[in-house]
mmCIF file with all atom_site columns, C-alpha atoms in Angstrom:
data_model
loop_
_atom_site.group_PDB
_atom_site.id
_atom_site.type_symbol
_atom_site.label_atom_id
_atom_site.label_alt_id
_atom_site.label_comp_id
_atom_site.label_asym_id
_atom_site.label_entity_id
_atom_site.label_seq_id
_atom_site.pdbx_PDB_ins_code
_atom_site.Cartn_x
_atom_site.Cartn_y
_atom_site.Cartn_z
_atom_site.occupancy
_atom_site.B_iso_or_equiv
_atom_site.pdbx_formal_charge
_atom_site.auth_seq_id
_atom_site.auth_comp_id
_atom_site.auth_asym_id
_atom_site.auth_atom_id
_atom_site.pdbx_PDB_model_num
ATOM 1   C CA . HIS S 1 1   ? 59.457 147.681 -25.654 1.00 47.00 ? 1   HIS S CA 1
ATOM 2   C CA . PHE S 1 2   ? 62.407 145.135 -26.215 1.00 51.00 ? 2   PHE S CA 1
ATOM 3   C CA . GLY S 1 3   ? 63.965 146.466 -29.377 1.00 49.00 ? 3   GLY S CA 1
ATOM 4   C CA . SER S 1 4   ? 64.161 149.996 -30.638 1.00 56.00 ? 4   SER S CA 1
ATOM 5   C CA . SER S 1 5   ? 64.721 151.255 -34.344 1.00 56.00 ? 5   SER S CA 1
ATOM 6   C CA . PHE S 1 6   ? 66.618 154.147 -35.898 1.00 56.00 ? 6   PHE S CA 1
ATOM 7   C CA . SER S 1 7   ? 67.657 155.392 -39.354 1.00 58.00 ? 7   SER S CA 1
ATOM 8   C CA . ARG S 1 8   ? 71.524 155.457 -40.495 1.00 61.00 ? 8   ARG S CA 1
ATOM 9   C CA . GLY S 1 9   ? 72.445 156.662 -43.637 1.00 64.00 ? 9   GLY S CA 1
ATOM 10  C CA . GLY S 1 10  ? 69.003 156.091 -45.323 1.00 64.00 ? 10  GLY S CA 1
ATOM 11  C CA . ARG S 1 11  ? 68.763 152.443 -43.824 1.00 66.00 ? 11  ARG S CA 1
ATOM 12  C CA . ARG S 1 12  ? 66.766 151.687 -40.919 1.00 64.00 ? 12  ARG S CA 1
ATOM 13  C CA . CYS S 1 13  ? 68.196 149.536 -38.229 1.00 58.00 ? 13  CYS S CA 1
ATOM 14  C CA . LEU S 1 14  ? 66.606 147.472 -35.519 1.00 57.00 ? 14  LEU S CA 1
ATOM 15  C CA . CYS S 1 15  ? 68.534 147.217 -32.418 1.00 57.00 ? 15  CYS S CA 1
ATOM 16  C CA . PHE S 1 16  ? 68.221 144.942 -29.382 1.00 55.00 ? 16  PHE S CA 1
ATOM 17  C CA . PRO S 1 17  ? 69.740 145.733 -25.847 1.00 55.00 ? 17  PRO S CA 1
ATOM 18  C CA . THR S 1 18  ? 72.762 143.558 -24.927 1.00 53.00 ? 18  THR S CA 1
ATOM 19  C CA . THR S 1 19  ? 71.816 143.035 -21.467 1.00 55.00 ? 19  THR S CA 1
ATOM 20  C CA . LEU S 1 20  ? 68.947 141.212 -20.400 1.00 53.00 ? 20  LEU S CA 1
ATOM 21  C CA . THR S 1 21  ? 66.438 142.705 -17.976 1.00 56.00 ? 21  THR S CA 1
ATOM 22  C CA . SER S 1 22  ? 65.623 141.543 -14.655 1.00 54.00 ? 22  SER S CA 1
ATOM 23  C CA . GLU S 1 23  ? 62.210 140.113 -15.826 1.00 56.00 ? 23  GLU S CA 1
ATOM 24  C CA . ALA S 1 24  ? 63.833 138.428 -19.033 1.00 52.00 ? 24  ALA S CA 1
ATOM 25  C CA . MET S 1 25  ? 66.368 136.399 -16.835 1.00 54.00 ? 25  MET S CA 1
ATOM 26  C CA . ALA S 1 26  ? 63.287 135.671 -14.188 1.00 54.00 ? 26  ALA S CA 1
ATOM 27  C CA . SER S 1 27  ? 61.558 134.262 -17.199 1.00 55.00 ? 27  SER S CA 1
ATOM 28  C CA . GLY S 1 28  ? 64.465 132.247 -18.417 1.00 55.00 ? 28  GLY S CA 1
ATOM 29  C CA . ARG S 1 29  ? 65.271 130.859 -15.293 1.00 56.00 ? 29  ARG S CA 1
ATOM 30  C CA . ARG S 1 30  ? 61.541 129.571 -14.833 1.00 56.00 ? 30  ARG S CA 1
ATOM 31  C CA . SER S 1 31  ? 61.551 127.929 -18.100 1.00 58.00 ? 31  SER S CA 1
ATOM 32  C CA . ALA S 1 32  ? 64.879 126.334 -17.454 1.00 59.00 ? 32  ALA S CA 1
ATOM 33  C CA . ALA S 1 33  ? 63.482 125.249 -13.978 1.00 61.00 ? 33  ALA S CA 1
ATOM 34  C CA . VAL S 1 34  ? 60.713 123.778 -15.832 1.00 59.00 ? 34  VAL S CA 1
ATOM 35  C CA . LEU S 1 35  ? 62.399 122.195 -18.882 1.00 63.00 ? 35  LEU S CA 1
ATOM 36  C CA . LEU S 1 36  ? 65.555 120.685 -16.680 1.00 63.00 ? 36  LEU S CA 1
ATOM 37  C CA . PRO S 1 37  ? 63.305 118.200 -14.934 1.00 66.00 ? 37  PRO S CA 1
ATOM 38  C CA . LEU S 1 38  ? 61.384 117.475 -18.023 1.00 64.00 ? 38  LEU S CA 1
ATOM 39  C CA . ALA S 1 39  ? 64.576 116.754 -20.240 1.00 64.00 ? 39  ALA S CA 1
ATOM 40  C CA . ALA S 1 40  ? 65.832 114.690 -17.075 1.00 64.00 ? 40  ALA S CA 1
ATOM 41  C CA . LEU S 1 41  ? 62.616 112.539 -17.192 1.00 63.00 ? 41  LEU S CA 1
ATOM 42  C CA . ALA S 1 42  ? 62.565 112.151 -20.806 1.00 64.00 ? 42  ALA S CA 1
ATOM 43  C CA . ILE S 1 43  ? 66.289 111.017 -20.909 1.00 66.00 ? 43  ILE S CA 1
ATOM 44  C CA . GLY S 1 44  ? 65.561 108.576 -17.977 1.00 62.00 ? 44  GLY S CA 1
ATOM 45  C CA . ALA S 1 45  ? 62.344 106.973 -19.370 1.00 59.00 ? 45  ALA S CA 1
ATOM 46  C CA . ARG S 1 46  ? 64.065 106.626 -23.029 1.00 62.00 ? 46  ARG S CA 1
ATOM 47  C CA . ILE S 1 47  ? 67.076 104.732 -20.789 1.00 58.00 ? 47  ILE S CA 1
ATOM 48  C CA . LEU S 1 48  ? 64.720 102.646 -19.012 1.00 54.00 ? 48  LEU S CA 1
ATOM 49  C CA . ALA S 1 49  ? 62.480 101.804 -22.075 1.00 54.00 ? 49  ALA S CA 1
ATOM 50  C CA . SER S 1 50  ? 65.358 100.698 -24.151 1.00 54.00 ? 50  SER S CA 1
ATOM 51  C CA . SER S 1 51  ? 66.220 97.176  -24.244 1.00 48.00 ? 51  SER S CA 1
ATOM 52  C CA . HIS S 1 52  ? 70.013 97.939  -24.575 1.00 49.00 ? 52  HIS S CA 1
ATOM 53  C CA . GLY S 1 53  ? 70.174 100.294 -21.490 1.00 47.00 ? 53  GLY S CA 1
ATOM 54  C CA . PHE S 1 54  ? 73.555 102.397 -21.840 1.00 49.00 ? 54  PHE S CA 1
ATOM 55  C CA . VAL S 1 55  ? 74.556 100.718 -24.940 1.00 52.00 ? 55  VAL S CA 1
ATOM 56  C CA . THR S 1 56  ? 74.207 102.975 -27.861 1.00 53.00 ? 56  THR S CA 1
ATOM 57  C CA . PRO S 1 57  ? 71.976 101.633 -30.667 1.00 53.00 ? 57  PRO S CA 1
ATOM 58  C CA . GLY S 1 58  ? 73.738 100.001 -33.621 1.00 56.00 ? 58  GLY S CA 1
ATOM 59  C CA . VAL S 1 59  ? 76.755 98.679  -31.497 1.00 54.00 ? 59  VAL S CA 1
ATOM 60  C CA . VAL S 1 60  ? 76.196 94.927  -31.306 1.00 55.00 ? 60  VAL S CA 1
ATOM 61  C CA . ALA S 1 61  ? 77.665 93.158  -27.820 1.00 56.00 ? 61  ALA S CA 1
ATOM 62  C CA . PRO S 1 62  ? 79.933 90.158  -28.422 1.00 56.00 ? 62  PRO S CA 1
ATOM 63  C CA . ARG S 1 63  ? 77.824 87.045  -28.123 1.00 60.00 ? 63  ARG S CA 1
ATOM 64  C CA . VAL S 1 64  ? 79.162 84.814  -25.431 1.00 58.00 ? 64  VAL S CA 1
ATOM 65  C CA . ASN S 1 65  ? 78.960 80.899  -25.725 1.00 61.00 ? 65  ASN S CA 1
ATOM 66  C CA . HIS S 1 66  ? 76.861 79.434  -23.056 1.00 60.00 ? 66  HIS S CA 1
ATOM 67  C CA . VAL S 1 67  ? 78.413 76.028  -21.991 1.00 59.00 ? 67  VAL S CA 1
ATOM 68  C CA . ALA S 1 68  ? 76.510 73.655  -19.769 1.00 56.00 ? 68  ALA S CA 1
ATOM 69  C CA . LEU S 1 69  ? 78.072 72.999  -16.430 1.00 58.00 ? 69  LEU S CA 1
ATOM 70  C CA . ARG S 1 70  ? 78.507 69.072  -15.104 1.00 59.00 ? 70  ARG S CA 1
ATOM 71  C CA . ALA S 1 71  ? 76.365 69.812  -12.408 1.00 61.00 ? 71  ALA S CA 1
ATOM 72  C CA . GLU S 1 72  ? 73.307 70.867  -14.489 1.00 55.00 ? 72  GLU S CA 1
ATOM 73  C CA . PRO S 1 73  ? 70.587 68.343  -15.355 1.00 57.00 ? 73  PRO S CA 1
ATOM 74  C CA . ALA S 1 74  ? 70.231 67.820  -18.870 1.00 55.00 ? 74  ALA S CA 1
ATOM 75  C CA . ALA S 1 75  ? 67.307 69.696  -20.548 1.00 55.00 ? 75  ALA S CA 1
ATOM 76  C CA . SER S 1 76  ? 64.516 66.804  -20.814 1.00 51.00 ? 76  SER S CA 1
ATOM 77  C CA . PRO S 1 77  ? 61.507 67.629  -22.744 1.00 53.00 ? 77  PRO S CA 1
ATOM 78  C CA . SER S 1 78  ? 58.469 67.561  -20.601 1.00 54.00 ? 78  SER S CA 1
ATOM 79  C CA . GLY S 1 79  ? 54.741 66.854  -21.501 1.00 58.00 ? 79  GLY S CA 1
ATOM 80  C CA . SER S 1 80  ? 53.309 69.465  -19.478 1.00 57.00 ? 80  SER S CA 1
ATOM 81  C CA . VAL S 1 81  ? 54.531 73.001  -19.717 1.00 73.00 ? 81  VAL S CA 1
ATOM 82  C CA . ALA S 1 82  ? 52.495 75.612  -17.614 1.00 82.00 ? 82  ALA S CA 1
ATOM 83  C CA . LEU S 1 83  ? 51.830 78.909  -19.755 1.00 86.00 ? 83  LEU S CA 1
ATOM 84  C CA . VAL S 1 84  ? 52.333 80.827  -16.612 1.00 89.00 ? 84  VAL S CA 1
ATOM 85  C CA . MET S 1 85  ? 54.301 79.490  -13.560 1.00 92.00 ? 85  MET S CA 1
ATOM 86  C CA . VAL S 1 86  ? 52.593 79.901  -10.349 1.00 91.00 ? 86  VAL S CA 1
ATOM 87  C CA . THR S 1 87  ? 54.947 82.024  -8.559  1.00 93.00 ? 87  THR S CA 1
ATOM 88  C CA . GLU S 1 88  ? 54.661 84.976  -5.648  1.00 93.00 ? 88  GLU S CA 1
ATOM 89  C CA . GLU S 1 89  ? 55.430 87.598  -8.328  1.00 94.00 ? 89  GLU S CA 1
ATOM 90  C CA . ASN S 1 90  ? 52.821 85.996  -10.973 1.00 93.00 ? 90  ASN S CA 1
ATOM 91  C CA . LYS S 1 91  ? 50.255 86.012  -8.063  1.00 94.00 ? 91  LYS S CA 1
ATOM 92  C CA . VAL S 1 92  ? 50.729 89.480  -7.317  1.00 93.00 ? 92  VAL S CA 1
ATOM 93  C CA . ALA S 1 93  ? 50.470 90.271  -11.130 1.00 94.00 ? 93  ALA S CA 1
ATOM 94  C CA . MET S 1 94  ? 47.582 88.141  -11.180 1.00 94.00 ? 94  MET S CA 1
ATOM 95  C CA . SER S 1 95  ? 45.570 89.710  -8.501  1.00 94.00 ? 95  SER S CA 1
ATOM 96  C CA . GLY S 1 96  ? 46.155 93.287  -10.152 1.00 94.00 ? 96  GLY S CA 1
ATOM 97  C CA . VAL S 1 97  ? 44.911 91.739  -13.398 1.00 95.00 ? 97  VAL S CA 1
ATOM 98  C CA . ILE S 1 98  ? 41.671 90.321  -11.886 1.00 94.00 ? 98  ILE S CA 1
ATOM 99  C CA . GLY S 1 99  ? 40.908 93.677  -9.957  1.00 94.00 ? 99  GLY S CA 1
ATOM 100 C CA . GLY S 1 100 ? 41.385 95.492  -13.213 1.00 95.00 ? 100 GLY S CA 1
ATOM 101 C CA . ILE S 1 101 ? 39.448 93.265  -15.156 1.00 95.00 ? 101 ILE S CA 1
ATOM 102 C CA . ALA S 1 102 ? 36.647 93.555  -12.648 1.00 95.00 ? 102 ALA S CA 1
ATOM 103 C CA . GLY S 1 103 ? 36.770 97.322  -12.169 1.00 95.00 ? 103 GLY S CA 1
ATOM 104 C CA . LEU S 1 104 ? 36.598 97.422  -16.177 1.00 95.00 ? 104 LEU S CA 1
ATOM 105 C CA . LEU S 1 105 ? 33.469 95.605  -16.434 1.00 96.00 ? 105 LEU S CA 1
ATOM 106 C CA . LEU S 1 106 ? 31.879 97.169  -13.394 1.00 94.00 ? 106 LEU S CA 1
ATOM 107 C CA . GLY S 1 107 ? 32.970 100.820 -13.749 1.00 94.00 ? 107 GLY S CA 1
ATOM 108 C CA . GLY S 1 108 ? 34.728 101.584 -16.500 1.00 93.00 ? 108 GLY S CA 1
ATOM 109 C CA . VAL S 1 109 ? 38.612 102.528 -17.267 1.00 95.00 ? 109 VAL S CA 1
ATOM 110 C CA . TRP S 1 110 ? 39.342 104.516 -14.289 1.00 96.00 ? 110 TRP S CA 1
ATOM 111 C CA . VAL S 1 111 ? 37.881 102.076 -11.771 1.00 96.00 ? 111 VAL S CA 1
ATOM 112 C CA . GLY S 1 112 ? 39.478 99.370  -13.517 1.00 95.00 ? 112 GLY S CA 1
ATOM 113 C CA . ALA S 1 113 ? 42.632 101.417 -13.282 1.00 96.00 ? 113 ALA S CA 1
ATOM 114 C CA . GLY S 1 114 ? 42.196 101.940 -9.550  1.00 96.00 ? 114 GLY S CA 1
ATOM 115 C CA . LEU S 1 115 ? 41.212 98.286  -8.723  1.00 95.00 ? 115 LEU S CA 1
ATOM 116 C CA . PHE S 1 116 ? 44.340 97.153  -10.835 1.00 96.00 ? 116 PHE S CA 1
ATOM 117 C CA . ALA S 1 117 ? 46.512 99.360  -8.379  1.00 96.00 ? 117 ALA S CA 1
ATOM 118 C CA . VAL S 1 118 ? 44.762 98.570  -5.298  1.00 95.00 ? 118 VAL S CA 1
ATOM 119 C CA . GLY S 1 119 ? 44.934 94.690  -5.711  1.00 94.00 ? 119 GLY S CA 1
ATOM 120 C CA . SER S 1 120 ? 48.452 94.737  -6.641  1.00 93.00 ? 120 SER S CA 1
ATOM 121 C CA . TYR S 1 121 ? 49.372 97.003  -3.584  1.00 94.00 ? 121 TYR S CA 1
ATOM 122 C CA . LEU S 1 122 ? 47.319 94.783  -1.234  1.00 94.00 ? 122 LEU S CA 1
ATOM 123 C CA . ALA S 1 123 ? 48.626 91.662  -2.849  1.00 94.00 ? 123 ALA S CA 1
ATOM 124 C CA . LYS S 1 124 ? 52.262 92.789  -2.155  1.00 93.00 ? 124 LYS S CA 1
ATOM 125 C CA . LYS S 1 125 ? 51.845 93.075  1.633   1.00 91.00 ? 125 LYS S CA 1
ATOM 126 C CA . ASP S 1 126 ? 53.325 89.832  3.251   1.00 86.00 ? 126 ASP S CA 1
ATOM 127 C CA . ASP S 1 127 ? 51.600 89.666  6.683   1.00 87.00 ? 127 ASP S CA 1
ATOM 128 C CA . SER S 1 128 ? 47.986 90.613  5.900   1.00 90.00 ? 128 SER S CA 1
ATOM 129 C CA . ASP S 1 129 ? 44.785 88.141  5.494   1.00 94.00 ? 129 ASP S CA 1
ATOM 130 C CA . VAL S 1 130 ? 43.696 90.255  2.196   1.00 94.00 ? 130 VAL S CA 1
ATOM 131 C CA . SER S 1 131 ? 47.111 89.779  0.629   1.00 94.00 ? 131 SER S CA 1
ATOM 132 C CA . LYS S 1 132 ? 46.782 86.006  1.243   1.00 94.00 ? 132 LYS S CA 1
ATOM 133 C CA . ALA S 1 133 ? 43.250 85.757  0.009   1.00 95.00 ? 133 ALA S CA 1
ATOM 134 C CA . LEU S 1 134 ? 44.168 87.700  -3.047  1.00 94.00 ? 134 LEU S CA 1
ATOM 135 C CA . LYS S 1 135 ? 47.108 85.434  -3.995  1.00 94.00 ? 135 LYS S CA 1
ATOM 136 C CA . GLY S 1 136 ? 44.782 82.570  -3.416  1.00 94.00 ? 136 GLY S CA 1
ATOM 137 C CA . ILE S 1 137 ? 42.350 83.817  -5.763  1.00 95.00 ? 137 ILE S CA 1
ATOM 138 C CA . SER S 1 138 ? 44.995 84.766  -8.162  1.00 94.00 ? 138 SER S CA 1
ATOM 139 C CA . SER S 1 139 ? 46.461 81.480  -7.842  1.00 94.00 ? 139 SER S CA 1
ATOM 140 C CA . GLY S 1 140 ? 43.344 79.706  -8.738  1.00 95.00 ? 140 GLY S CA 1
ATOM 141 C CA . GLY S 1 141 ? 43.067 82.373  -11.920 1.00 93.00 ? 141 GLY S CA 1
ATOM 142 C CA . ILE S 1 142 ? 46.550 81.408  -12.861 1.00 94.00 ? 142 ILE S CA 1
ATOM 143 C CA . GLU S 1 143 ? 45.650 77.634  -12.687 1.00 95.00 ? 143 GLU S CA 1
ATOM 144 C CA . ALA S 1 144 ? 42.620 78.350  -14.818 1.00 94.00 ? 144 ALA S CA 1
ATOM 145 C CA . LEU S 1 145 ? 44.770 80.039  -17.130 1.00 92.00 ? 145 LEU S CA 1
ATOM 146 C CA . ASN S 1 146 ? 47.126 77.394  -17.420 1.00 94.00 ? 146 ASN S CA 1
ATOM 147 C CA . PHE S 1 147 ? 44.317 74.542  -17.953 1.00 94.00 ? 147 PHE S CA 1
ATOM 148 C CA . GLY S 1 148 ? 42.859 76.683  -20.445 1.00 92.00 ? 148 GLY S CA 1
ATOM 149 C CA . ALA S 1 149 ? 46.199 76.687  -22.428 1.00 91.00 ? 149 ALA S CA 1
ATOM 150 C CA . TYR S 1 150 ? 46.373 72.705  -21.745 1.00 92.00 ? 150 TYR S CA 1
ATOM 151 C CA . ILE S 1 151 ? 43.178 72.316  -23.191 1.00 91.00 ? 151 ILE S CA 1
ATOM 152 C CA . ASN S 1 152 ? 43.694 74.271  -26.294 1.00 89.00 ? 152 ASN S CA 1
ATOM 153 C CA . ASP S 1 153 ? 46.858 72.285  -27.045 1.00 88.00 ? 153 ASP S CA 1
ATOM 154 C CA . LYS S 1 154 ? 45.194 68.956  -26.573 1.00 88.00 ? 154 LYS S CA 1
ATOM 155 C CA . TYR S 1 155 ? 42.221 69.453  -28.647 1.00 87.00 ? 155 TYR S CA 1
ATOM 156 C CA . SER S 1 156 ? 43.669 72.415  -30.865 1.00 87.00 ? 156 SER S CA 1
ATOM 157 C CA . VAL S 1 157 ? 40.565 74.499  -30.175 1.00 83.00 ? 157 VAL S CA 1
ATOM 158 C CA . THR S 1 158 ? 41.642 77.728  -31.527 1.00 86.00 ? 158 THR S CA 1
ATOM 159 C CA . GLY S 1 159 ? 42.796 76.043  -34.729 1.00 86.00 ? 159 GLY S CA 1
ATOM 160 C CA . LYS S 1 160 ? 39.310 74.319  -35.049 1.00 86.00 ? 160 LYS S CA 1
ATOM 161 C CA . ILE S 1 161 ? 37.382 77.594  -34.285 1.00 88.00 ? 161 ILE S CA 1
ATOM 162 C CA . GLY S 1 162 ? 39.560 79.515  -36.763 1.00 88.00 ? 162 GLY S CA 1
ATOM 163 C CA . GLY S 1 163 ? 39.168 76.921  -39.557 1.00 88.00 ? 163 GLY S CA 1
ATOM 164 C CA . ALA S 1 164 ? 35.435 77.142  -38.873 1.00 89.00 ? 164 ALA S CA 1
ATOM 165 C CA . LEU S 1 165 ? 35.499 80.913  -39.211 1.00 88.00 ? 165 LEU S CA 1
ATOM 166 C CA . ASP S 1 166 ? 37.659 80.781  -42.352 1.00 89.00 ? 166 ASP S CA 1
ATOM 167 C CA . ASP S 1 167 ? 34.990 78.276  -43.892 1.00 90.00 ? 167 ASP S CA 1
ATOM 168 C CA . ALA S 1 168 ? 32.155 80.410  -42.858 1.00 89.00 ? 168 ALA S CA 1
ATOM 169 C CA . LEU S 1 169 ? 33.718 83.319  -44.524 1.00 89.00 ? 169 LEU S CA 1
ATOM 170 C CA . SER S 1 170 ? 34.889 81.863  -47.498 1.00 89.00 ? 170 SER S CA 1
ATOM 171 C CA . SER S 1 171 ? 31.343 80.119  -48.083 1.00 88.00 ? 171 SER S CA 1
ATOM 172 C CA . GLU S 1 172 ? 29.571 83.595  -47.554 1.00 87.00 ? 172 GLU S CA 1
ATOM 173 C CA . SER S 1 173 ? 31.826 85.288  -49.971 1.00 85.00 ? 173 SER S CA 1
ATOM 174 C CA . ASN S 1 174 ? 31.157 82.593  -52.731 1.00 86.00 ? 174 ASN S CA 1
ATOM 175 C CA . LYS S 1 175 ? 27.278 82.846  -52.043 1.00 84.00 ? 175 LYS S CA 1
ATOM 176 C CA . GLU S 1 176 ? 27.721 86.638  -52.299 1.00 84.00 ? 176 GLU S CA 1
ATOM 177 C CA . ALA S 1 177 ? 29.862 86.347  -55.783 1.00 82.00 ? 177 ALA S CA 1
ATOM 178 C CA . LYS S 1 178 ? 27.193 83.751  -57.229 1.00 80.00 ? 178 LYS S CA 1
ATOM 179 C CA . GLY S 1 179 ? 24.230 85.728  -56.364 1.00 68.00 ? 179 GLY S CA 1
#
């Protein structure tokens, strides 16, 4: 029984011991041993998730003017800009995405997550034939994505589909309002 009570001058008092028992101290150490790593994990996640890093929010970093060096080529607008550049990092990421989508379609969320992780892991290995095959497939996926973006820009497919959908919805709402 942790606290004890007694009467003094007609008033009832509740007293607690000033020294902790070994059980109370052990449970306090256990909870501190659990809470301390969780707090460190939460602080680390907050630092990694913030775009400011160690800068406190509200403090604005001074802007630095960028000056083009003479050795830099002048920026020229090109007619062809890829949506996703075909680099080694993007190939690894795309192989994970392709594996994740395939797993999601075939087996659900957990299979998709597993195939995403396995595809990314296997694509990161440099000396493996599986890695080369996955990077080739993902390179084709990136090219298909870029081609779809090119066709969309050239023929404005999404704008036309959106306009047709708006027209269909407005004509349907007009029919309902009249009838």
